[in-house]
Amino acid sequence: MALKIIKKESVVLDERLSHIAFIMDGNGRWATSRGLPREQGHRAGAKAFQRIATHCEELGLRAMTVYAFSTENWKRPAREVEAIMDLLEDYIDSCEKELKKHSVRFRFIGDRTPLRPVLRQKMDRLEAITKDNRMILNIAVNYGARSELCRAMQTVADGGLPISEDSISGALYTAECGDPDMIVRTGGDMRISNFLLWQAAYAELYFTDKLWPDFSPADVDEAIRVFYSRQRRYGGVSNV
Ligand code: FPP
């Protein structure tokens, strides 16, 4: 008997969806459930991130934002923090080597002050050499939304501008790419965890139990299908 392979239609994006943000949760549980140290979970998480970023670029997304390290993640054991910083450095090195393969414009969002000087230099350099590329990829490192908001309000005040929704939005790290249309969180928890609090005002929220290292391009497509099945009313009423 011939085997019939049913392939799901791949998703096609339209103007309703240009920016997806991801809370990449579940690396630690992925590792401990396999008897591995948590650092191995982050290593697998970094690989998953690269698969998802490539997929989003291929789909033609305009912007993608990922939560790689929060202002609260310093509370973790030093070994785990170092492992995440090492992964970021390795990733930046590999991106520099493969620049021609991608058209990603890298942006590192968050307060870089406490990061290793060599990591900061690599971030600056990757941002500079990719500044004319198409898809914005914001990687949040030492990022916290409350701290971002304080910084934005200070910038507005220092510039002598009136406090308004536009002036604050314009002073956020995401000023250029705008708010995410959808925020995806893996790992089963249903919270925002100090991520893009201002920008999330009208984002569609998508939660999945899948742990981040298991999250695949097909799972992104499924989240996008759910996004398109929802009706966004922005506080108004539907047209039907
Ligand atoms: C949350 O899972 C994940 C993090 C705090 C780190 C995310 C980092 C990466 C995916 C690697 C970053 C690297 C690049 C190249 C972007 P968790 O550790 O809180 O998982 P748990 O809830 O199962 O403990």
Short mmCIF file of C-alpha atoms and ligand atoms in Angstrom, two decimals:
data_model
loop_
_atom_site.label_atom_id
_atom_site.label_comp_id
_atom_site.label_asym_id
_atom_site.label_seq_id
_atom_site.Cartn_x
_atom_site.Cartn_y
_atom_site.Cartn_z
CA MET A 1 0.00 0.00 0.00
CA ALA A 2 1.35 3.40 -0.97
CA LEU A 3 2.15 5.62 1.94
CA LYS A 4 0.37 8.93 1.74
CA ILE A 5 2.27 11.79 3.32
CA ILE A 6 0.00 14.64 4.32
CA LYS A 7 2.00 17.85 4.54
CA LYS A 8 0.48 20.84 6.27
CA GLU A 9 0.30 23.93 4.08
CA SER A 10 3.07 26.32 5.01
CA VAL A 11 1.92 29.66 6.32
CA VAL A 12 2.02 32.84 4.27
CA LEU A 13 2.33 36.12 6.09
CA ASP A 14 0.37 39.25 5.32
CA GLU A 15 0.41 42.79 6.72
CA ARG A 16 -1.41 41.71 9.91
CA LEU A 17 1.70 40.02 11.24
CA SER A 18 5.11 41.63 11.08
CA HIS A 19 6.69 41.15 14.50
CA ILE A 20 6.75 38.09 16.79
CA ALA A 21 8.40 38.02 20.22
CA PHE A 22 9.41 34.81 21.99
CA ILE A 23 9.87 34.01 25.67
CA MET A 24 12.18 31.01 25.31
CA ASP A 25 11.28 29.12 28.48
CA GLY A 26 11.93 25.52 29.48
CA ASN A 27 15.62 24.97 28.75
CA GLY A 28 16.38 23.93 32.33
CA ARG A 29 13.53 21.40 32.51
CA TRP A 30 14.46 20.01 29.11
CA ALA A 31 17.96 19.27 30.45
CA THR A 32 17.04 17.94 33.91
CA SER A 33 14.42 15.59 32.45
CA ARG A 34 17.32 14.02 30.52
CA GLY A 35 19.67 13.90 33.50
CA LEU A 36 21.80 16.66 31.97
CA PRO A 37 23.13 19.85 33.58
CA ARG A 38 20.99 22.94 32.93
CA GLU A 39 23.72 24.43 30.76
CA GLN A 40 23.05 21.69 28.20
CA GLY A 41 19.46 22.87 28.06
CA HIS A 42 20.61 26.36 27.16
CA ARG A 43 22.90 24.91 24.51
CA ALA A 44 19.92 23.07 22.98
CA GLY A 45 17.89 26.26 23.41
CA ALA A 46 20.44 28.26 21.45
CA LYS A 47 20.19 25.74 18.60
CA ALA A 48 16.39 25.94 18.65
CA PHE A 49 16.65 29.73 18.57
CA GLN A 50 18.80 29.58 15.43
CA ARG A 51 16.31 27.26 13.70
CA ILE A 52 13.41 29.56 14.60
CA ALA A 53 15.26 32.74 13.55
CA THR A 54 16.11 31.23 10.16
CA HIS A 55 12.50 30.15 9.73
CA CYS A 56 11.14 33.60 10.61
CA GLU A 57 13.56 35.16 8.15
CA GLU A 58 12.42 32.74 5.44
CA LEU A 59 8.77 33.53 6.18
CA GLY A 60 9.54 37.19 5.55
CA LEU A 61 8.82 38.45 9.06
CA ARG A 62 9.90 42.05 9.52
CA ALA A 63 10.97 41.75 13.16
CA MET A 64 11.58 39.09 15.77
CA THR A 65 12.44 39.62 19.44
CA VAL A 66 13.74 36.99 21.87
CA TYR A 67 14.20 37.08 25.63
CA ALA A 68 17.66 35.60 26.14
CA PHE A 69 18.58 36.92 29.60
CA SER A 70 16.51 39.01 31.98
CA THR A 71 17.62 41.54 34.59
CA GLU A 72 16.48 38.92 37.14
CA ASN A 73 18.50 36.04 35.63
CA TRP A 74 21.66 37.19 37.47
CA LYS A 75 20.18 35.37 40.49
CA ARG A 76 21.03 32.05 38.83
CA PRO A 77 24.20 30.10 39.71
CA ALA A 78 27.31 31.80 38.26
CA ARG A 79 28.08 28.72 36.18
CA GLU A 80 24.72 28.93 34.42
CA VAL A 81 25.03 32.69 33.84
CA GLU A 82 28.51 32.19 32.36
CA ALA A 83 27.21 29.40 30.11
CA ILE A 84 24.50 31.70 28.66
CA MET A 85 27.06 34.50 28.11
CA ASP A 86 29.40 31.99 26.40
CA LEU A 87 26.55 30.88 24.13
CA LEU A 88 25.83 34.47 23.16
CA GLU A 89 29.48 35.07 22.33
CA ASP A 90 29.71 31.86 20.30
CA TYR A 91 26.53 32.78 18.47
CA ILE A 92 27.82 36.26 17.57
CA ASP A 93 31.10 34.72 16.34
CA SER A 94 29.22 32.23 14.16
CA CYS A 95 26.98 34.99 12.74
CA GLU A 96 30.04 37.02 11.77
CA LYS A 97 31.42 34.01 9.93
CA GLU A 98 28.16 33.41 8.06
CA LEU A 99 27.13 36.97 7.33
CA LYS A 100 26.42 36.32 3.67
CA LYS A 101 23.90 33.57 4.43
CA HIS A 102 21.47 35.84 6.23
CA SER A 103 19.89 39.26 5.91
CA VAL A 104 19.31 39.86 9.59
CA ARG A 105 19.80 43.17 11.31
CA PHE A 106 20.91 42.36 14.86
CA ARG A 107 19.97 44.54 17.80
CA PHE A 108 20.86 43.72 21.39
CA ILE A 109 18.33 45.28 23.72
CA GLY A 110 18.82 45.75 27.45
CA ASP A 111 21.44 47.32 29.68
CA ARG A 112 24.87 46.16 28.49
CA THR A 113 26.81 47.89 31.28
CA PRO A 114 27.33 44.79 33.48
CA LEU A 115 28.18 42.47 30.56
CA ARG A 116 31.72 41.27 29.80
CA PRO A 117 33.58 43.95 27.80
CA VAL A 118 34.42 41.45 25.04
CA LEU A 119 30.74 40.52 24.66
CA ARG A 120 29.77 44.18 24.50
CA GLN A 121 32.33 44.81 21.79
CA LYS A 122 31.05 41.85 19.78
CA MET A 123 27.46 43.08 20.14
CA ASP A 124 28.42 46.58 18.96
CA ARG A 125 30.30 45.15 16.00
CA LEU A 126 27.55 42.76 14.85
CA GLU A 127 24.97 45.54 15.08
CA ALA A 128 27.18 47.87 13.03
CA ILE A 129 27.97 45.40 10.25
CA THR A 130 24.36 44.25 9.84
CA LYS A 131 22.70 47.64 10.17
CA ASP A 132 21.44 47.72 6.57
CA ASN A 133 19.87 44.25 6.60
CA ARG A 134 16.17 43.54 6.38
CA MET A 135 14.74 41.56 9.31
CA ILE A 136 15.30 43.15 12.71
CA LEU A 137 16.30 40.54 15.28
CA ASN A 138 16.19 41.98 18.80
CA ILE A 139 18.02 39.81 21.31
CA ALA A 140 17.14 40.90 24.84
CA VAL A 141 20.13 40.54 27.16
CA ASN A 142 20.03 41.93 30.71
CA TYR A 143 16.64 43.20 29.68
CA GLY A 144 13.74 44.09 31.97
CA ALA A 145 10.67 45.94 30.79
CA ARG A 146 10.36 48.07 33.93
CA SER A 147 13.93 49.19 33.61
CA GLU A 148 13.39 49.88 29.90
CA LEU A 149 10.39 52.06 30.78
CA CYS A 150 12.33 54.02 33.43
CA ARG A 151 15.12 54.60 30.91
CA ALA A 152 12.63 55.70 28.23
CA MET A 153 10.87 58.14 30.55
CA GLN A 154 14.21 59.58 31.65
CA THR A 155 15.19 60.04 27.97
CA VAL A 156 11.91 61.84 27.28
CA ALA A 157 12.32 64.05 30.35
CA ASP A 158 15.98 64.84 29.53
CA GLY A 159 14.93 65.81 25.99
CA GLY A 160 12.35 68.22 27.39
CA LEU A 161 9.56 66.47 25.49
CA PRO A 162 6.03 66.13 26.86
CA ILE A 163 5.26 62.70 28.29
CA SER A 164 3.01 61.04 25.72
CA GLU A 165 2.40 57.56 24.30
CA ASP A 166 4.37 58.53 21.20
CA SER A 167 7.33 60.03 23.03
CA ILE A 168 7.62 56.99 25.32
CA SER A 169 7.22 54.47 22.47
CA GLY A 170 9.90 56.40 20.57
CA ALA A 171 12.36 56.09 23.46
CA LEU A 172 12.00 52.32 23.90
CA TYR A 173 14.55 49.85 22.56
CA THR A 174 11.90 48.71 20.07
CA ALA A 175 11.22 52.20 18.65
CA GLU A 176 12.24 51.19 15.13
CA CYS A 177 10.43 47.88 14.80
CA GLY A 178 7.29 48.75 16.77
CA ASP A 179 5.20 46.53 19.01
CA PRO A 180 5.01 42.75 18.60
CA ASP A 181 1.78 41.48 17.05
CA MET A 182 2.17 38.23 18.96
CA ILE A 183 4.13 37.08 22.00
CA VAL A 184 4.84 33.35 22.17
CA ARG A 185 5.86 31.75 25.46
CA THR A 186 7.02 28.15 25.61
CA GLY A 187 7.40 26.03 28.74
CA GLY A 188 3.85 26.05 30.09
CA ASP A 189 3.84 29.16 32.30
CA MET A 190 1.29 31.85 31.50
CA ARG A 191 2.95 35.10 32.42
CA ILE A 192 4.89 37.93 30.81
CA SER A 193 7.85 37.99 33.26
CA ASN A 194 8.85 41.65 32.81
CA PHE A 195 9.11 41.33 29.02
CA LEU A 196 7.93 44.12 26.66
CA LEU A 197 5.28 45.34 29.13
CA TRP A 198 4.48 48.55 27.23
CA GLN A 199 4.73 46.94 23.81
CA ALA A 200 2.47 44.02 24.82
CA ALA A 201 -0.60 46.27 25.20
CA TYR A 202 -2.41 44.71 22.23
CA ALA A 203 -0.21 41.73 21.41
CA GLU A 204 -1.88 38.38 20.94
CA LEU A 205 -0.54 36.01 23.59
CA TYR A 206 0.23 32.42 22.66
CA PHE A 207 1.25 29.91 25.32
CA THR A 208 2.44 26.39 24.71
CA ASP A 209 3.58 23.57 27.02
CA LYS A 210 6.39 22.66 24.64
CA LEU A 211 9.81 23.31 26.13
CA TRP A 212 11.89 25.78 24.13
CA PRO A 213 14.54 23.28 22.86
CA ASP A 214 11.67 21.20 21.39
CA PHE A 215 9.97 24.18 19.78
CA SER A 216 10.24 23.84 16.00
CA PRO A 217 9.52 25.86 12.85
CA ALA A 218 6.30 23.81 12.49
CA ASP A 219 5.29 25.03 15.96
CA VAL A 220 5.89 28.62 14.84
CA ASP A 221 3.60 27.97 11.87
CA GLU A 222 0.93 26.61 14.21
CA ALA A 223 1.18 29.73 16.42
CA ILE A 224 0.83 31.88 13.29
CA ARG A 225 -2.29 29.94 12.23
CA VAL A 226 -3.80 30.56 15.66
CA PHE A 227 -2.87 34.24 15.37
CA TYR A 228 -4.73 34.52 12.05
CA SER A 229 -7.77 32.76 13.51
CA ARG A 230 -8.14 35.46 16.17
CA GLN A 231 -9.93 38.73 15.79
CA ARG A 232 -8.06 41.81 16.95
CA ARG A 233 -10.42 44.59 17.89
CA TYR A 234 -8.10 46.96 19.79
CA GLY A 235 -10.93 47.87 22.11
CA GLY A 236 -13.33 48.53 19.23
CA VAL A 237 -16.04 46.33 17.75
CA SER A 238 -15.74 43.79 14.94
CA ASN A 239 -16.67 44.73 11.36
CA VAL A 240 -19.12 41.84 10.95
C1 FPP B 1 14.59 30.19 30.20
O1 FPP B 1 14.55 28.81 30.47
C2 FPP B 1 15.74 30.46 29.36
C3 FPP B 1 16.72 31.34 29.66
C4 FPP B 1 16.76 32.16 30.90
C5 FPP B 1 17.88 31.51 28.77
C6 FPP B 1 17.53 31.49 27.32
C7 FPP B 1 18.78 31.39 26.58
C8 FPP B 1 18.94 30.75 25.41
C9 FPP B 1 17.85 30.09 24.65
C10 FPP B 1 20.26 30.72 24.79
C11 FPP B 1 20.60 32.11 24.36
C12 FPP B 1 21.46 32.09 23.28
C13 FPP B 1 21.28 32.77 22.16
C14 FPP B 1 22.24 32.53 21.09
C15 FPP B 1 20.15 33.72 21.93
P1 FPP B 1 14.78 28.33 31.95
O2 FPP B 1 16.24 28.12 32.16
O3 FPP B 1 14.14 29.28 32.91
O4 FPP B 1 14.04 26.95 31.93
P2 FPP B 1 13.24 26.27 33.13
O5 FPP B 1 12.02 27.12 33.37
O6 FPP B 1 12.90 24.93 32.58
O7 FPP B 1 14.17 26.20 34.31
#
